[in-house]
XYZ file of C-alpha atoms in Angstrom:
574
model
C 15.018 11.947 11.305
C 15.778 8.793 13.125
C 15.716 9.332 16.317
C 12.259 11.569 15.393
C 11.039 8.040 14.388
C 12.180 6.484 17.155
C 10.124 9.165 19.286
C 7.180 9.229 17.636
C 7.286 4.968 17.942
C 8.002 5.396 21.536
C 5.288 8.101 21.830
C 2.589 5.220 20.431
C 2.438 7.489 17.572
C 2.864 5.042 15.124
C 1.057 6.360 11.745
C 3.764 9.156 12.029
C 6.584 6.779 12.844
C 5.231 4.120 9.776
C 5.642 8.007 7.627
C 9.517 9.059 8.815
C 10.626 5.284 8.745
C 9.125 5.020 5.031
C 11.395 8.146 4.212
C 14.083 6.506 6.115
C 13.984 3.566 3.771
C 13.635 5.778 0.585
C 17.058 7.113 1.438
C 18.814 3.839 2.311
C 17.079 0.465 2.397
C 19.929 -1.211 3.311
C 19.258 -0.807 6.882
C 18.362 -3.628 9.175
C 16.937 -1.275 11.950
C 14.542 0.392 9.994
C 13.313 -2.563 8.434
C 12.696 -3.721 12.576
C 11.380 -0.640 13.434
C 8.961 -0.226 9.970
C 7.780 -3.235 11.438
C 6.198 -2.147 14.844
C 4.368 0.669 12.755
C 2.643 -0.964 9.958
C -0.866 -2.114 10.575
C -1.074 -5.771 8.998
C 0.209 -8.965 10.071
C 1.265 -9.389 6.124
C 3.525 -6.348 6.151
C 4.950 -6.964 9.650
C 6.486 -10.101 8.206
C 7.565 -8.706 5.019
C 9.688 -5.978 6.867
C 11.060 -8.455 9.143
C 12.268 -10.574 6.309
C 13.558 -7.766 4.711
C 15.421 -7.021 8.026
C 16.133 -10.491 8.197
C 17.860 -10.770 4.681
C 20.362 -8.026 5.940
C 21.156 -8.595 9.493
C 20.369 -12.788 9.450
C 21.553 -12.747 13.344
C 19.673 -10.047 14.717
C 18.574 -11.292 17.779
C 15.475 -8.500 17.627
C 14.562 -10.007 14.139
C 14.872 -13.297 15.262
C 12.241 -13.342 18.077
C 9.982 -10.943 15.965
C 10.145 -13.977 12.887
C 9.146 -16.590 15.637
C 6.594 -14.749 16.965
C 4.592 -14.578 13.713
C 5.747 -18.547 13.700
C 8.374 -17.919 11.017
C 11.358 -18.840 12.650
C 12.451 -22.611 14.742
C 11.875 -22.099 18.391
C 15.114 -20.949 20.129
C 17.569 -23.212 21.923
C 18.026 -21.091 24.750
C 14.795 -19.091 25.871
C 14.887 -15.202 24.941
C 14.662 -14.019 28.755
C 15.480 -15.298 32.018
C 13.858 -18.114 33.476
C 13.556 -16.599 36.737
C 11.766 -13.127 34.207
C 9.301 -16.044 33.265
C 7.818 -17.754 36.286
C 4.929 -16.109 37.900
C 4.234 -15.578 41.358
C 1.016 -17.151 42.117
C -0.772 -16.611 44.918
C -4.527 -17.876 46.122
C -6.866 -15.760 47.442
C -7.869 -15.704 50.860
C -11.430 -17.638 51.618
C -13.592 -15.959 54.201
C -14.812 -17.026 56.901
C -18.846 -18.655 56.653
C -20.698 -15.872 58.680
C -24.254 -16.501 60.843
C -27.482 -15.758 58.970
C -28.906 -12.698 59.718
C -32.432 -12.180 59.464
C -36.004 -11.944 61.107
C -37.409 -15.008 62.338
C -40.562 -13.743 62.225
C -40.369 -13.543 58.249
C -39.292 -17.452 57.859
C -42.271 -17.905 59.749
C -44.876 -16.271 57.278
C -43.308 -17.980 54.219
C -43.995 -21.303 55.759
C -47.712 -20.518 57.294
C -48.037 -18.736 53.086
C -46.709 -22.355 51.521
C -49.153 -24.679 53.057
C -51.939 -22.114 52.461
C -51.401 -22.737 48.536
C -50.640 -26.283 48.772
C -54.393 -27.093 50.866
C -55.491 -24.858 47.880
C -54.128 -27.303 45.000
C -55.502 -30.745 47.023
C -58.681 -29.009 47.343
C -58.925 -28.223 43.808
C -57.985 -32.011 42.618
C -60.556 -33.548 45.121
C -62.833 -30.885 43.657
C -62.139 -32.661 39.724
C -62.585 -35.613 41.091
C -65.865 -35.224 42.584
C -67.398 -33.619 39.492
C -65.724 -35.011 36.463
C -63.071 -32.368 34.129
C -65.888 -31.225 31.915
C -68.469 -29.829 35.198
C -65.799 -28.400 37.395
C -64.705 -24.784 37.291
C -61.156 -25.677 36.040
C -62.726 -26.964 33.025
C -60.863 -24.692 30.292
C -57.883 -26.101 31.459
C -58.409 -29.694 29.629
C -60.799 -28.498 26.702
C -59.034 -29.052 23.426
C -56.959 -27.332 21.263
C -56.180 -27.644 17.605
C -52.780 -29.718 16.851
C -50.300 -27.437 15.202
C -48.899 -27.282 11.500
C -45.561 -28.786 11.104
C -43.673 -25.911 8.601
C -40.246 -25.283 7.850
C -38.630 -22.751 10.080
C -35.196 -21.749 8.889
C -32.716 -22.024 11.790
C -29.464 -20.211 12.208
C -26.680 -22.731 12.403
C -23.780 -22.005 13.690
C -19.861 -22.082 11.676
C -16.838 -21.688 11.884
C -15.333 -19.671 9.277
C -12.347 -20.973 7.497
C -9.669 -18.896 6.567
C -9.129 -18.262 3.032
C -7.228 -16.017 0.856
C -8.596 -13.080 -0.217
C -9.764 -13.442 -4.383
C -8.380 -16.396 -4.622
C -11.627 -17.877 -6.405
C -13.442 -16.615 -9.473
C -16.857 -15.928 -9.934
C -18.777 -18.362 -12.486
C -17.189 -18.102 -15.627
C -14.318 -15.277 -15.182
C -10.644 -16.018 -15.079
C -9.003 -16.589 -11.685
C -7.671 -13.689 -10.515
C -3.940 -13.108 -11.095
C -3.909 -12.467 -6.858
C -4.353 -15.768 -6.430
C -0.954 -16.872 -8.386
C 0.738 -14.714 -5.058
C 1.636 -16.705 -1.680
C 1.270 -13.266 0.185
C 0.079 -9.829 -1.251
C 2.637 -7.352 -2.312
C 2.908 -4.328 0.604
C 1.455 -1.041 -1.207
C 3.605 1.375 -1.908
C 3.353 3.996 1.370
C 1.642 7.533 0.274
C 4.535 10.121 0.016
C 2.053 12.569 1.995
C 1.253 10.551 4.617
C 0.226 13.098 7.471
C -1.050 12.209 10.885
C -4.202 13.867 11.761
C -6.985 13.756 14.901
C -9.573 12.615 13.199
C -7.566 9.720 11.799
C -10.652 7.397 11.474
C -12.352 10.031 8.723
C -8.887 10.092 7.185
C -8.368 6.360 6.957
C -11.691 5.990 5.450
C -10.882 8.966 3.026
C -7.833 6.834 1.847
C -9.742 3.327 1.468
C -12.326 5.155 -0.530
C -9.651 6.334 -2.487
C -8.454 2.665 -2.823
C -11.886 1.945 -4.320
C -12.091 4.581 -6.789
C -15.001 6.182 -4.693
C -13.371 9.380 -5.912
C -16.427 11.950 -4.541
C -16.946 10.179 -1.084
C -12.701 10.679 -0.470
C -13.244 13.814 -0.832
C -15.919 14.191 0.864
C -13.701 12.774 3.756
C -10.752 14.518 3.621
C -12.727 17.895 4.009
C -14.217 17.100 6.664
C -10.667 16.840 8.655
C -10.018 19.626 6.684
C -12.453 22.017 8.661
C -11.122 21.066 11.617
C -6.675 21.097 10.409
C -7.134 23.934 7.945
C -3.421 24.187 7.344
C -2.657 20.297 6.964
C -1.221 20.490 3.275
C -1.654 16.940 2.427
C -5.717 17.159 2.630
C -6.090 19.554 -0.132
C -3.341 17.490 -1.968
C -5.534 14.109 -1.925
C -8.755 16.159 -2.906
C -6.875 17.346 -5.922
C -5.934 13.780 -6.783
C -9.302 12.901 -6.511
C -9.846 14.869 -9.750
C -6.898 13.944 -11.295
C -7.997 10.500 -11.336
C -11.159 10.547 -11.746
C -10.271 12.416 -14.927
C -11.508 15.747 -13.585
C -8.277 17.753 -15.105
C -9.453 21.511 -14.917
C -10.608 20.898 -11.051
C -7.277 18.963 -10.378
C -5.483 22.088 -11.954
C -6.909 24.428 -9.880
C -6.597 22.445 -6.443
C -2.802 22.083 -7.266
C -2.689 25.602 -7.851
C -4.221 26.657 -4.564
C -1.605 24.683 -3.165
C 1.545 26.288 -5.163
C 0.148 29.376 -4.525
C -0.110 28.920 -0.106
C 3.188 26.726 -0.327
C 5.462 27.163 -3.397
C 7.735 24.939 -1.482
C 5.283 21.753 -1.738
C 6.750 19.469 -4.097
C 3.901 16.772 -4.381
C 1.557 19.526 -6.171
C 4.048 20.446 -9.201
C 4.537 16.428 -9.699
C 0.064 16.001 -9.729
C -0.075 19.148 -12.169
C 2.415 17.928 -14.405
C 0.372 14.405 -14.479
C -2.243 16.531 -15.846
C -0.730 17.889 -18.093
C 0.513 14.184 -19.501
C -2.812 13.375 -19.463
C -4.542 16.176 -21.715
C -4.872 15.516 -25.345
C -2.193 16.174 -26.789
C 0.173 15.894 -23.974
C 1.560 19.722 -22.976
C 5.296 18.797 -22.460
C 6.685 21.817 -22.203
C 4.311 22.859 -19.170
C 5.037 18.806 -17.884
C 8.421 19.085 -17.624
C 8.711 22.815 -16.296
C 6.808 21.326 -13.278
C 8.788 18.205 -13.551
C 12.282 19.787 -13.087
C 10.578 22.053 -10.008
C 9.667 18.609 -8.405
C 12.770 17.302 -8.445
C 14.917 20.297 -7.482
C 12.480 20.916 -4.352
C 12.615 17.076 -2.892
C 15.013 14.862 -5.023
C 13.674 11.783 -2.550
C 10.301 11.807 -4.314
C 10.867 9.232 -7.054
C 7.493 9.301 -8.916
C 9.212 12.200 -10.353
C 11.883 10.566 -12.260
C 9.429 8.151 -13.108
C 7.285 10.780 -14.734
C 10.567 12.390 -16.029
C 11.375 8.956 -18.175
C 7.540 8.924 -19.339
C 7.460 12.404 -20.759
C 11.236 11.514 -22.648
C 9.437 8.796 -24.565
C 6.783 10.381 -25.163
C 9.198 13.397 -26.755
C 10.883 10.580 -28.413
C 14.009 10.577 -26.595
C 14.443 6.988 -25.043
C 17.797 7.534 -24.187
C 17.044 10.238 -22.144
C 14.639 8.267 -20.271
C 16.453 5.617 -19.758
C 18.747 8.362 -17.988
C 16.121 9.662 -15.425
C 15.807 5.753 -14.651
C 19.010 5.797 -13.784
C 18.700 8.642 -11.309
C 15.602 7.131 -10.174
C 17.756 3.652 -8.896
C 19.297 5.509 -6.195
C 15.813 6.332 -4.712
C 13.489 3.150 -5.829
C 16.155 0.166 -6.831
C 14.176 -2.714 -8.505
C 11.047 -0.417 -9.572
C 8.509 -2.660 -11.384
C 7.011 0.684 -13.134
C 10.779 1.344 -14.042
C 11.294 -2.039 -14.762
C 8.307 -1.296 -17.749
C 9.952 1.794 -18.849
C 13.398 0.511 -19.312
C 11.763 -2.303 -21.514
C 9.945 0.259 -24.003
C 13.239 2.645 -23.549
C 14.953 -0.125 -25.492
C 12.178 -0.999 -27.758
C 12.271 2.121 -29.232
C 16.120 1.846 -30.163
C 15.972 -1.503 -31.514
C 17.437 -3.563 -28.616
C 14.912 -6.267 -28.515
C 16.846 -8.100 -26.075
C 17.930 -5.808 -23.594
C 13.648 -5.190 -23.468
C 12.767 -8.920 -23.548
C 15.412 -9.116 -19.946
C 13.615 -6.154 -18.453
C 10.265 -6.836 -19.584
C 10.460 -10.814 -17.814
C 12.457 -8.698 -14.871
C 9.144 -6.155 -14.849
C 6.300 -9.392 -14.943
C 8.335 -11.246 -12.247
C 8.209 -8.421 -9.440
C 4.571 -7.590 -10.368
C 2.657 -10.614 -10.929
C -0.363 -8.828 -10.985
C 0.572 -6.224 -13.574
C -1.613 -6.744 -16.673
C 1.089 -4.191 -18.913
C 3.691 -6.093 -18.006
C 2.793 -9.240 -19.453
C 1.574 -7.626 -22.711
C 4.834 -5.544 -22.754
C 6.886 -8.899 -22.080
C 4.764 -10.124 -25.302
C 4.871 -7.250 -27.363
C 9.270 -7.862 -26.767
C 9.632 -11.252 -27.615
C 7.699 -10.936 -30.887
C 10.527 -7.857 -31.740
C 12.882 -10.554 -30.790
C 11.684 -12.753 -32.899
C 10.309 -15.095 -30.134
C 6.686 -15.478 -31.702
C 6.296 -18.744 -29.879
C 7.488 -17.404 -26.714
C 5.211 -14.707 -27.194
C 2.032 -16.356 -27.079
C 1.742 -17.608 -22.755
C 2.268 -13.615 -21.497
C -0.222 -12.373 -24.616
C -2.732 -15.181 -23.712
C -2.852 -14.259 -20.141
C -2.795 -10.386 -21.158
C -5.553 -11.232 -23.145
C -8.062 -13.563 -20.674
C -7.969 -10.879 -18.127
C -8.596 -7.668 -20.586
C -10.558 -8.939 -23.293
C -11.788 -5.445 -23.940
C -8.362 -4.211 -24.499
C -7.812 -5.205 -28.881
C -3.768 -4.417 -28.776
C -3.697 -7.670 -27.004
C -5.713 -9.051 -29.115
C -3.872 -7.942 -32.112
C -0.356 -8.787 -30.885
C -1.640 -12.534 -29.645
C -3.037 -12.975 -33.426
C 0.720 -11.947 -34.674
C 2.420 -14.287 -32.888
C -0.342 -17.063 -33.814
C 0.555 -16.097 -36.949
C 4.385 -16.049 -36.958
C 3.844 -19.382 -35.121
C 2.113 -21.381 -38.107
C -1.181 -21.545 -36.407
C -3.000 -18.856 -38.974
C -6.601 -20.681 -37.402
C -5.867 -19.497 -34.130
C -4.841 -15.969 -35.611
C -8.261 -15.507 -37.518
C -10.174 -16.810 -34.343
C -8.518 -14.141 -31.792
C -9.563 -11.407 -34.625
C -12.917 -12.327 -35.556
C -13.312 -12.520 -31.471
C -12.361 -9.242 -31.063
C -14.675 -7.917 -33.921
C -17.608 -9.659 -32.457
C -17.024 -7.822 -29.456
C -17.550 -4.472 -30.929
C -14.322 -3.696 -31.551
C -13.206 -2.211 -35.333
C -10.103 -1.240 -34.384
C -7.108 -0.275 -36.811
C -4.768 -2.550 -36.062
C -7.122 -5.260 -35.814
C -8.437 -4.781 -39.413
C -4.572 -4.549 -41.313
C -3.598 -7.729 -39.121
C -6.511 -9.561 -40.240
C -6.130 -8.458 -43.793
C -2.672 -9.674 -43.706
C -3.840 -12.650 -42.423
C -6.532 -12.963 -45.340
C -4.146 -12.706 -47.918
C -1.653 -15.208 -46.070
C -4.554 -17.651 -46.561
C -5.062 -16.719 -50.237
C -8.350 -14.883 -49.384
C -7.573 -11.558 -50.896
C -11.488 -10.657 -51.120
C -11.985 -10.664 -47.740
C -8.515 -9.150 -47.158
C -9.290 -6.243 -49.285
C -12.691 -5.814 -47.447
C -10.872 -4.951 -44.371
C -7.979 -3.364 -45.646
C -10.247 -0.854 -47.556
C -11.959 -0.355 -43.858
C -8.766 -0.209 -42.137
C -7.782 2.713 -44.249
C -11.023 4.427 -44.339
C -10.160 5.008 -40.604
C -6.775 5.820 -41.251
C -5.200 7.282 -44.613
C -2.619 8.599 -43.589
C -0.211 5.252 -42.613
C 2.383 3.151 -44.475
C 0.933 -0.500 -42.958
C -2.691 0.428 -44.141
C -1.768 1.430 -47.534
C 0.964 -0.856 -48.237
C -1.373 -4.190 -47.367
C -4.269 -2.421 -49.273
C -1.905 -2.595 -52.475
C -0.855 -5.707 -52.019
C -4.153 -6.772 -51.246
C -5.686 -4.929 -54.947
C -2.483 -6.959 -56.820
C -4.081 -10.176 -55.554
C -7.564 -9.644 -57.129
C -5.979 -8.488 -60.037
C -7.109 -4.830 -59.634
C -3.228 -3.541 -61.005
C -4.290 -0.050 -61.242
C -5.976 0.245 -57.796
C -2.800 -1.540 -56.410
C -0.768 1.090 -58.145
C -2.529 4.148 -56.404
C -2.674 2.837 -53.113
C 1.358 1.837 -53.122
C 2.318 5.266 -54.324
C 0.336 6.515 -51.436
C 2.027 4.465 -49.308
C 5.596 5.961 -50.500
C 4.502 9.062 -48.489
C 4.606 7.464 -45.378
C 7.773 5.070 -45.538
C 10.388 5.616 -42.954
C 13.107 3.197 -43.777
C 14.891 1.379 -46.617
C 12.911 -1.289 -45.642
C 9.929 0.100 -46.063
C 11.076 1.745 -49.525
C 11.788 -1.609 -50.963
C 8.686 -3.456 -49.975
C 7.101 0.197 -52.015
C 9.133 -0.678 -54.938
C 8.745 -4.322 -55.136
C 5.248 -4.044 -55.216
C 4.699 -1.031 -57.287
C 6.869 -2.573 -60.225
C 4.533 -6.087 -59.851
C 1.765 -3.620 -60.722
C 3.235 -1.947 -63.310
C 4.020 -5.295 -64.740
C 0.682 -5.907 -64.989
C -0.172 -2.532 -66.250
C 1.564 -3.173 -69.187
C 4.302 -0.381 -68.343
C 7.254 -2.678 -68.795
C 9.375 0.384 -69.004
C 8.100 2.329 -66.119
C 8.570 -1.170 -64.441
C 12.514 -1.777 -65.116
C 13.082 1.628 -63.462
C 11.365 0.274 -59.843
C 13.089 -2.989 -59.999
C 16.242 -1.098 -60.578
C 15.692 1.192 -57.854
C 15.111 -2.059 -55.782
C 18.383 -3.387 -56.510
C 20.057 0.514 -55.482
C 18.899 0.269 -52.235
C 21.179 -1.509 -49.024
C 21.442 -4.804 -49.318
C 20.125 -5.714 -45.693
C 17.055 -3.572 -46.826
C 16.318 -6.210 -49.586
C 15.461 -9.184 -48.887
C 16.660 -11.961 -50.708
C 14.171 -13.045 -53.117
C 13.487 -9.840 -53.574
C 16.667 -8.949 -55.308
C 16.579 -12.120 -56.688
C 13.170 -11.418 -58.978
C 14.516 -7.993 -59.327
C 17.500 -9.340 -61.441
C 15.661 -12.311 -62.885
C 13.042 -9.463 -64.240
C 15.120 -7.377 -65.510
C 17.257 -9.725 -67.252
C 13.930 -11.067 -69.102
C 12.942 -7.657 -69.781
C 16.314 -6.203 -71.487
C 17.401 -7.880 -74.604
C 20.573 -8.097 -76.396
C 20.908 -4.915 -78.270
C 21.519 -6.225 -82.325
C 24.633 -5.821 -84.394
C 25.259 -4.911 -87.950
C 26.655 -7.055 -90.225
C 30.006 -6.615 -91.103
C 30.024 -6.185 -95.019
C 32.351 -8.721 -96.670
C 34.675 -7.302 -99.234
């Protein structure tokens, strides 16, 4: 496949040498070469120099990288010069001057041009005498001094010339929106290459298929790509875009039938089992099964194509299984080492087995190679309060939160750690802007209810508590508050019901003993002392890292004012 590259770069084909070296690299980035030869195939100025630093950071004294680096003016001028000094002096020579030659001509034709120029200039004296004589107003030139009406100064807009400046591209905001987070980057990140990158003859109508595709102009792509189509009816990788085009534009039945027109005229093509098991990720609810049938075909028929293991750890978690995810990420390193989308997955492989700070390493790992990724930062958040780092929480969540202020998990997760932080006005403010934005979302209503009895305003906690569950029944956190909630405003019996719901839904000790501790308050206040002493009993039965401390602590002091000393008869005195 190299030396293929090589030809095709030496054939000035370089959109199909740019495709083999981008394989190349797949297989072993470690290679200097192809990092110098990626360069004299990519398109940009930007991405030249990012392959020659990349090149540069393996082979520092490649004299080849070297003179590429100082040509873009990255590099110190060389001490010696990088050819010959006789290769660099040219050979100037002047041109010969010719010779002045003898005007050619009639003479007879100089001769009318003079007799024809003193003709016309008898003609103008004899006119002036003529305005002389007779005064400007009487003499048959007279139209030539009448007057004429002054003109009306206006504006007239002129075109004045500039020179453009250079500037970055979206590094400014419009009026009143949040600088993009582009702008934080001294260069743009290189896009990732398309897998099926094919060279075609009408490569302008293709290119423009692409950057529509870049703009989410999903009908005009397509639109594009069949129009080189008609005229490379066997390319493969046309009919392969057009079914994207569906995919993402969320066109799932068309996608699935593209991709099968393509199994079906090449079962070998391994790009349309990976796009038919996205759709079937993205139907509601996700087919698996069908996902990861096409999944395993993928990978079998090009291992190389690492958006499959990618999709391979995504469909694990979403079966639950995050240490078989974090597997496929694994298998995925040897392909695509230092993956930011990996980078993500790792962090919420480990969330879901309670290693907060194994995510919290990958999540900071994930934000730092993909500044401009909006999930990282809320997934670097959404660690750090797991971890217990509610403070540290609140700078990704904030920024999560100014550029996606649609999006209420942000929301909700920057109230938490507001909350965990001891700045409950900040909390209340992030929630109440999210409601006034149209938003009634779950979450958003049991955080704020929380929050509402936190600041010893259970009426308005049990307001959106009771709306909270009205969307939801069927959830421990909704139920559980909603109890609580009912306890404060004295409403035992309510409380009662809605805690004994929530015993349905409770996963863990933990959650069992936050069920019982509240359930006996109620029955406390019931009157059901009995009833009571069994559920603060129960309390105490449970793990002791399940309890909390002053928990177990009222638990005994309850049940040691509720139980008393059993009496004794008298012993009869003889």
């Amino acid at each position: 496949m190299y030396k293929e590259a090589l030809n095709a770069v030496s054939m000035h084909d370089y959109a199909r040498g740019r495709d083999l070296f981008t394989r190349l690299l797949r297989i072993n980035a470690q290679n200097a070469d192809y990092w110098l030869w990626m360069s004299a195939c990519v398109e940009t100025s930007k991405e030249r120099l990012y392959c020659l630093r990349e090149a540069h950071k393996l082979a520092p004294n490649h004299p080849a990288v070297l003179r590429g680096l100082r040509m873009l003016g990255e590099a110190p001028p060389a001490s010696t010069p990088d050819f010959p000094y006789e290769q660099q002096i040219r050979k100037w020579s002047a041109p010969k001057l010719q010779k002045n030659l003898p005007e050619t001509g009639l003479p007879g034709k100089k001769l009318w041009l003079r007799v024809a120029a003193g003709a016309g200039a008898l003609v103008i004296v004899a006119a002036l005498l003529l305005v002389g004589l007779l005064g400007p107003e009487n003499s048959p030139l007279s139209f030539l001094f009448a007057p004429r009406p002054t003109p009306t100064l206006r504006r007239v807009p002129t075109l004045t010339p500039q020179t453009p400046s250079p500037t970055a591209p979206l590094s400014t905001a419009p009026a009143g929106q949040p600088t993009p987070l582009e702008a934080l980057l001294g260069a743009t990140y290189t896009p990732t290459p398309l897998y099926v990158n094919t060279p075609h003859s009408v490569s302008e109508a293709y290119r423009t298929g692409l950057r529509a595709m870049q703009r989410q102009e999903w009908d005009a792509a397509r639109g594009y790509f069949s129009q080189v189509a008609t005229l490379e009816p066997n390319a493969l990788d046309l009919p392969y875009l057009s079914a994207e085009t569906y995919r993402l534009s969320g066109k799932l039945e068309a996608a699935v039938l593209e991709y099968e027109k393509l199994i079906a005229a090449n079962p070998e093509f391994a790009p349309a089992y990976l796009g038919r098991a996205r759709v079937w990720l993205a139907e509601t609810p996700p087919a698996l099964d069908k996902a990861a049938r096409d999944l395993q075909r993928a990978a079998a028929l090009d291992p190389a194509m690492f958006e499959t293991y990618l999709e391979l750890a995504r469909l694990e978690q979403l079966r639950g299984d995050p240490q078989a995810s974090l597997d496929w990420l694994d298998t995925l390193e040897s392909y695509s080492p230092a993956n930011p989308q990996a980078m993500q997955l790792r962090a919420r492989a480990h969330l879901a087995l309670g290693q907060a700070a194994d995510a919290v390493d990958w999540a900071r790992q994930a934000s730092q190679a993909d500044l401009t990724s909006l999930p990282a930062y809320l997934l670097l958040g959404e660690a750090l309060l797991k971890a217990g780092e509610a403070e540290q929480a609140i700078s990704p969540l904030e920024t999560y939160t100014l550029h996606a202020a649609q999006q209420p998990e942000g929301w909700v997760l920057l109230a938490r750690a507001y909350q965990l932080s001891g700045r409950q006005a900040d909390a209340l403010a992030a929630l109440t802007r999210l409601e006034a934005g149209g938003s009634s979302d779950f979450d958003l209503l049991v955080q704020r209810g929380l929050l509402y009895l936190e600041l010893e305003q259970p009426e308005k906690a049990v307001e959106d508590l009771e709306r909270a569950r009205s969307i939801n029944k069927k959830t421990f956190a909704a139920n559980i508050a909603l109890g609580r909630a009912y306890l404060a405003v004295e409403r035992a019996g309510n409380a009662y019901q809605a805690l004994s719901e929530a015993e349905a839904f409770a996963n863990s000790d933990a959650d069992q003993a936050e069920v019982y501790f509240w359930r006996a308050q109620s029955l406390d206040a019931l009157g059901e002392v009995k009833v009571a002493l069994r559920e603060w009993r129960a309390l105490l039965a449970l793990p002791q890292d399940a309890v909390p401390e002053k928990w177990r602590a009222a638990a005994e002091e309850r049940i040691a004012q509720t139980i008393t000393p059993t009496p004794t008869r008298p012993t009869p005195t003889p």
